[in-house]
mmCIF file of C-alpha atoms in Angstrom:
data_model
loop_
_atom_site.group_PDB
_atom_site.id
_atom_site.type_symbol
_atom_site.label_atom_id
_atom_site.label_comp_id
_atom_site.label_asym_id
_atom_site.label_seq_id
_atom_site.Cartn_x
_atom_site.Cartn_y
_atom_site.Cartn_z
ATOM 1 C CA UNK A 289 -91.452 71.591 -320.877
ATOM 2 C CA UNK A 290 -92.691 68.406 -321.027
ATOM 3 C CA UNK A 291 -94.237 65.780 -323.771
ATOM 4 C CA UNK A 292 -97.655 65.771 -322.092
ATOM 5 C CA UNK A 293 -98.690 69.254 -322.114
ATOM 6 C CA UNK A 294 -98.107 69.990 -325.666
ATOM 7 C CA UNK A 295 -99.761 66.106 -326.277
ATOM 8 C CA UNK A 296 -102.385 64.084 -325.464
ATOM 9 C CA UNK A 297 -105.900 64.358 -322.618
ATOM 10 C CA UNK A 298 -106.163 67.311 -320.608
ATOM 11 C CA UNK A 299 -108.544 67.192 -317.835
ATOM 12 C CA UNK A 300 -109.817 70.917 -317.435
ATOM 13 C CA UNK A 301 -110.366 71.993 -313.508
ATOM 14 C CA UNK A 302 -112.553 75.229 -312.407
ATOM 15 C CA UNK A 303 -111.663 74.971 -309.028
ATOM 16 C CA UNK A 304 -113.877 77.021 -306.856
ATOM 17 C CA UNK A 305 -114.890 76.774 -302.662
ATOM 18 C CA UNK A 306 -117.837 74.185 -302.757
ATOM 19 C CA UNK A 307 -117.019 72.228 -306.363
ATOM 20 C CA UNK A 308 -114.582 71.203 -309.091
ATOM 21 C CA UNK A 309 -116.354 71.529 -312.591
ATOM 22 C CA UNK A 310 -113.907 69.189 -313.961
ATOM 23 C CA UNK A 311 -113.405 69.139 -318.359
ATOM 24 C CA UNK A 312 -111.760 66.248 -320.086
ATOM 25 C CA UNK A 313 -110.727 66.310 -324.503
ATOM 26 C CA UNK A 314 -110.499 64.369 -326.904
ATOM 27 C CA UNK A 315 -106.640 62.099 -327.046
ATOM 28 C CA UNK A 316 -105.938 65.206 -330.445
ATOM 29 C CA UNK A 317 -107.382 68.102 -327.958
ATOM 30 C CA UNK A 318 -110.499 68.168 -330.822
ATOM 31 C CA UNK A 319 -112.854 68.199 -328.464
ATOM 32 C CA UNK A 320 -114.006 69.214 -325.632
ATOM 33 C CA UNK A 321 -116.763 67.799 -323.252
ATOM 34 C CA UNK A 322 -118.054 68.766 -318.982
ATOM 35 C CA UNK A 323 -117.423 65.728 -317.518
ATOM 36 C CA UNK A 324 -118.819 66.401 -313.544
ATOM 37 C CA UNK A 325 -119.044 68.667 -310.335
ATOM 38 C CA UNK A 326 -117.100 67.290 -308.000
ATOM 39 C CA UNK A 327 -119.010 68.876 -304.154
ATOM 40 C CA UNK A 328 -115.757 68.781 -301.885
ATOM 41 C CA UNK A 329 -114.796 66.339 -299.121
ATOM 42 C CA UNK A 330 -111.853 66.692 -297.470
ATOM 43 C CA UNK A 331 -108.736 67.669 -299.424
ATOM 44 C CA UNK A 332 -107.378 63.922 -299.413
ATOM 45 C CA UNK A 333 -110.907 62.581 -300.661
ATOM 46 C CA UNK A 334 -110.547 65.508 -303.598
ATOM 47 C CA UNK A 335 -107.508 64.577 -304.488
ATOM 48 C CA UNK A 336 -108.128 60.696 -304.793
ATOM 49 C CA UNK A 337 -110.977 61.093 -306.260
ATOM 50 C CA UNK A 338 -109.133 63.462 -308.868
ATOM 51 C CA UNK A 339 -106.552 61.396 -309.263
ATOM 52 C CA UNK A 340 -108.744 58.379 -310.365
ATOM 53 C CA UNK A 341 -109.830 60.366 -313.102
ATOM 54 C CA UNK A 342 -106.345 60.770 -314.253
ATOM 55 C CA UNK A 343 -105.602 57.036 -314.355
ATOM 56 C CA UNK A 344 -109.725 56.195 -315.405
ATOM 57 C CA UNK A 345 -110.034 58.988 -318.131
ATOM 58 C CA UNK A 346 -105.357 58.435 -318.920
ATOM 59 C CA UNK A 347 -104.929 62.561 -318.502
ATOM 60 C CA UNK A 348 -102.355 63.487 -319.655
ATOM 61 C CA UNK A 349 -102.246 67.601 -317.957
ATOM 62 C CA UNK A 350 -104.413 69.316 -316.188
ATOM 63 C CA UNK A 351 -105.548 72.371 -316.620
ATOM 64 C CA UNK A 352 -106.829 74.955 -313.557
ATOM 65 C CA UNK A 353 -108.947 77.919 -313.706
ATOM 66 C CA UNK A 354 -107.807 80.324 -312.355
ATOM 67 C CA UNK A 355 -109.063 83.556 -311.001
ATOM 68 C CA UNK A 356 -107.704 86.481 -312.213
ATOM 69 C CA UNK A 357 -109.404 90.252 -311.569
ATOM 70 C CA UNK A 358 -110.773 91.058 -315.139
ATOM 71 C CA UNK A 359 -107.381 93.904 -315.195
ATOM 72 C CA UNK A 360 -105.531 91.218 -315.225
ATOM 73 C CA UNK A 361 -104.046 91.042 -312.270
ATOM 74 C CA UNK A 362 -103.964 88.008 -309.330
ATOM 75 C CA UNK A 363 -106.751 87.609 -306.773
ATOM 76 C CA UNK A 364 -106.942 86.654 -303.668
ATOM 77 C CA UNK A 365 -108.032 83.931 -304.894
ATOM 78 C CA UNK A 366 -105.717 83.138 -307.246
ATOM 79 C CA UNK A 367 -103.398 82.378 -305.000
ATOM 80 C CA UNK A 368 -105.205 80.185 -303.086
ATOM 81 C CA UNK A 369 -105.816 78.117 -306.247
ATOM 82 C CA UNK A 370 -101.828 78.416 -307.042
ATOM 83 C CA UNK A 371 -101.361 76.413 -303.399
ATOM 84 C CA UNK A 372 -104.214 74.355 -304.335
ATOM 85 C CA UNK A 373 -102.523 73.077 -306.894
ATOM 86 C CA UNK A 374 -99.550 72.372 -305.944
ATOM 87 C CA UNK A 375 -100.877 70.512 -303.615
ATOM 88 C CA UNK A 376 -102.729 69.039 -305.962
ATOM 89 C CA UNK A 377 -99.587 68.900 -308.389
ATOM 90 C CA UNK A 378 -98.123 66.537 -305.612
ATOM 91 C CA UNK A 379 -100.564 64.401 -304.756
ATOM 92 C CA UNK A 380 -100.474 63.223 -308.084
ATOM 93 C CA UNK A 381 -96.931 62.985 -308.199
ATOM 94 C CA UNK A 382 -97.870 60.183 -305.190
ATOM 95 C CA UNK A 383 -101.071 58.820 -306.076
ATOM 96 C CA UNK A 384 -99.868 57.592 -309.605
ATOM 97 C CA UNK A 385 -96.451 56.952 -308.996
ATOM 98 C CA UNK A 386 -95.355 60.320 -311.276
ATOM 99 C CA UNK A 387 -95.662 63.473 -311.883
ATOM 100 C CA UNK A 388 -98.781 65.289 -314.261
ATOM 101 C CA UNK A 389 -98.657 69.342 -315.206
ATOM 102 C CA UNK A 390 -100.467 71.307 -313.699
ATOM 103 C CA UNK A 391 -100.961 74.465 -315.850
ATOM 104 C CA UNK A 392 -102.161 77.870 -315.562
ATOM 105 C CA UNK A 393 -104.834 79.351 -317.424
ATOM 106 C CA UNK A 394 -106.983 82.278 -317.336
ATOM 107 C CA UNK A 395 -110.869 81.669 -316.187
ATOM 108 C CA UNK A 396 -112.115 85.290 -316.523
ATOM 109 C CA UNK A 397 -115.624 85.774 -317.470
ATOM 110 C CA UNK A 398 -116.045 81.867 -318.142
ATOM 111 C CA UNK A 399 -119.176 81.675 -315.512
ATOM 112 C CA UNK A 400 -121.229 83.636 -317.782
ATOM 113 C CA UNK A 401 -120.480 82.249 -320.696
ATOM 114 C CA UNK A 402 -120.581 78.780 -318.878
ATOM 115 C CA UNK A 403 -124.211 80.500 -318.613
ATOM 116 C CA UNK A 404 -124.778 81.329 -322.131
ATOM 117 C CA UNK A 405 -123.923 77.947 -322.898
ATOM 118 C CA UNK A 406 -126.359 76.577 -320.657
ATOM 119 C CA UNK A 407 -129.289 78.248 -321.368
ATOM 120 C CA UNK A 408 -128.655 77.098 -324.949
ATOM 121 C CA UNK A 409 -128.903 73.650 -323.851
ATOM 122 C CA UNK A 410 -132.030 73.969 -322.303
ATOM 123 C CA UNK A 411 -129.516 73.906 -318.461
ATOM 124 C CA UNK A 412 -129.011 70.011 -319.039
ATOM 125 C CA UNK A 413 -125.961 70.948 -318.066
ATOM 126 C CA UNK A 414 -123.727 71.735 -314.742
ATOM 127 C CA UNK A 415 -122.624 75.606 -314.899
ATOM 128 C CA UNK A 416 -119.202 74.085 -313.488
ATOM 129 C CA UNK A 417 -118.297 71.424 -315.937
ATOM 130 C CA UNK A 418 -118.905 73.783 -318.189
ATOM 131 C CA UNK A 419 -117.016 76.318 -317.212
ATOM 132 C CA UNK A 420 -114.260 73.697 -316.921
ATOM 133 C CA UNK A 421 -114.895 73.107 -320.497
ATOM 134 C CA UNK A 422 -114.714 76.512 -321.626
ATOM 135 C CA UNK A 423 -111.312 76.956 -319.530
ATOM 136 C CA UNK A 424 -109.667 74.262 -322.177
ATOM 137 C CA UNK A 425 -111.282 75.211 -324.666
ATOM 138 C CA UNK A 426 -109.662 79.040 -324.517
ATOM 139 C CA UNK A 427 -106.819 77.065 -323.529
ATOM 140 C CA UNK A 428 -107.078 74.653 -326.549
ATOM 141 C CA UNK A 429 -108.005 77.464 -328.965
ATOM 142 C CA UNK A 430 -104.543 79.965 -327.550
ATOM 143 C CA UNK A 431 -102.529 76.745 -328.074
ATOM 144 C CA UNK A 432 -103.587 76.775 -331.777
ATOM 145 C CA UNK A 433 -102.793 80.335 -332.321
ATOM 146 C CA UNK A 434 -100.187 79.521 -331.138
ATOM 147 C CA UNK A 435 -100.544 82.781 -328.137
ATOM 148 C CA UNK A 436 -98.502 83.125 -325.526
ATOM 149 C CA UNK A 437 -99.174 80.470 -323.181
ATOM 150 C CA UNK A 438 -97.924 82.142 -319.397
ATOM 151 C CA UNK A 439 -99.834 82.041 -316.171
ATOM 152 C CA UNK A 440 -97.653 79.650 -314.758
ATOM 153 C CA UNK A 441 -97.114 75.202 -315.067
ATOM 154 C CA UNK A 442 -96.244 73.451 -312.345
ATOM 155 C CA UNK A 443 -94.057 70.715 -313.707
ATOM 156 C CA UNK A 444 -92.728 68.376 -310.403
ATOM 157 C CA UNK A 445 -89.741 66.432 -310.879
ATOM 158 C CA UNK A 446 -89.949 62.368 -310.155
ATOM 159 C CA UNK A 447 -89.987 61.282 -306.551
ATOM 160 C CA UNK A 448 -86.334 60.055 -306.085
ATOM 161 C CA UNK A 449 -87.765 57.695 -302.799
ATOM 162 C CA UNK A 450 -91.012 55.069 -303.342
ATOM 163 C CA UNK A 451 -93.823 57.370 -302.405
ATOM 164 C CA UNK A 452 -95.066 56.342 -299.109
ATOM 165 C CA UNK A 453 -98.660 58.350 -299.886
ATOM 166 C CA UNK A 454 -99.169 61.290 -297.390
ATOM 167 C CA UNK A 455 -97.393 63.243 -296.799
ATOM 168 C CA UNK A 456 -98.265 65.349 -299.749
ATOM 169 C CA UNK A 457 -102.149 64.559 -298.901
ATOM 170 C CA UNK A 458 -102.333 66.316 -296.260
#
């Protein structure tokens, strides 16, 4: 596993069909905060926006919520998210000029937890961003406890030739 998975800031994504909830943690991974909600447009625009967030927040890896069935098995939506995340990893490698790991994490019940948090906060936070924060906090808690982080990870090799900026964004 690369160094960036074990140290530095993480960006978490709660990927939906219409929106992507986004959260981030501090470099020491002590505090998690909802960041924003991306209203999805084209894949190209979405990936460019996410690459800019990665640059601005100086993120070392992305944690992507994986929608599993309640019994822990993968759903059709899980496969859709895995394919989307692979395209994201390829686009980030092109747009950033280097690969960025994408870590999958169980997102079961995060919407419910996000709704509870929002009710406590008086509904002032965006649900999708709070769900992303719940995913990230769950990942960090499991990492601290030394639990197996075994939902998968995409770690692409660096590009061998100069990036064209187009091939991975389609």
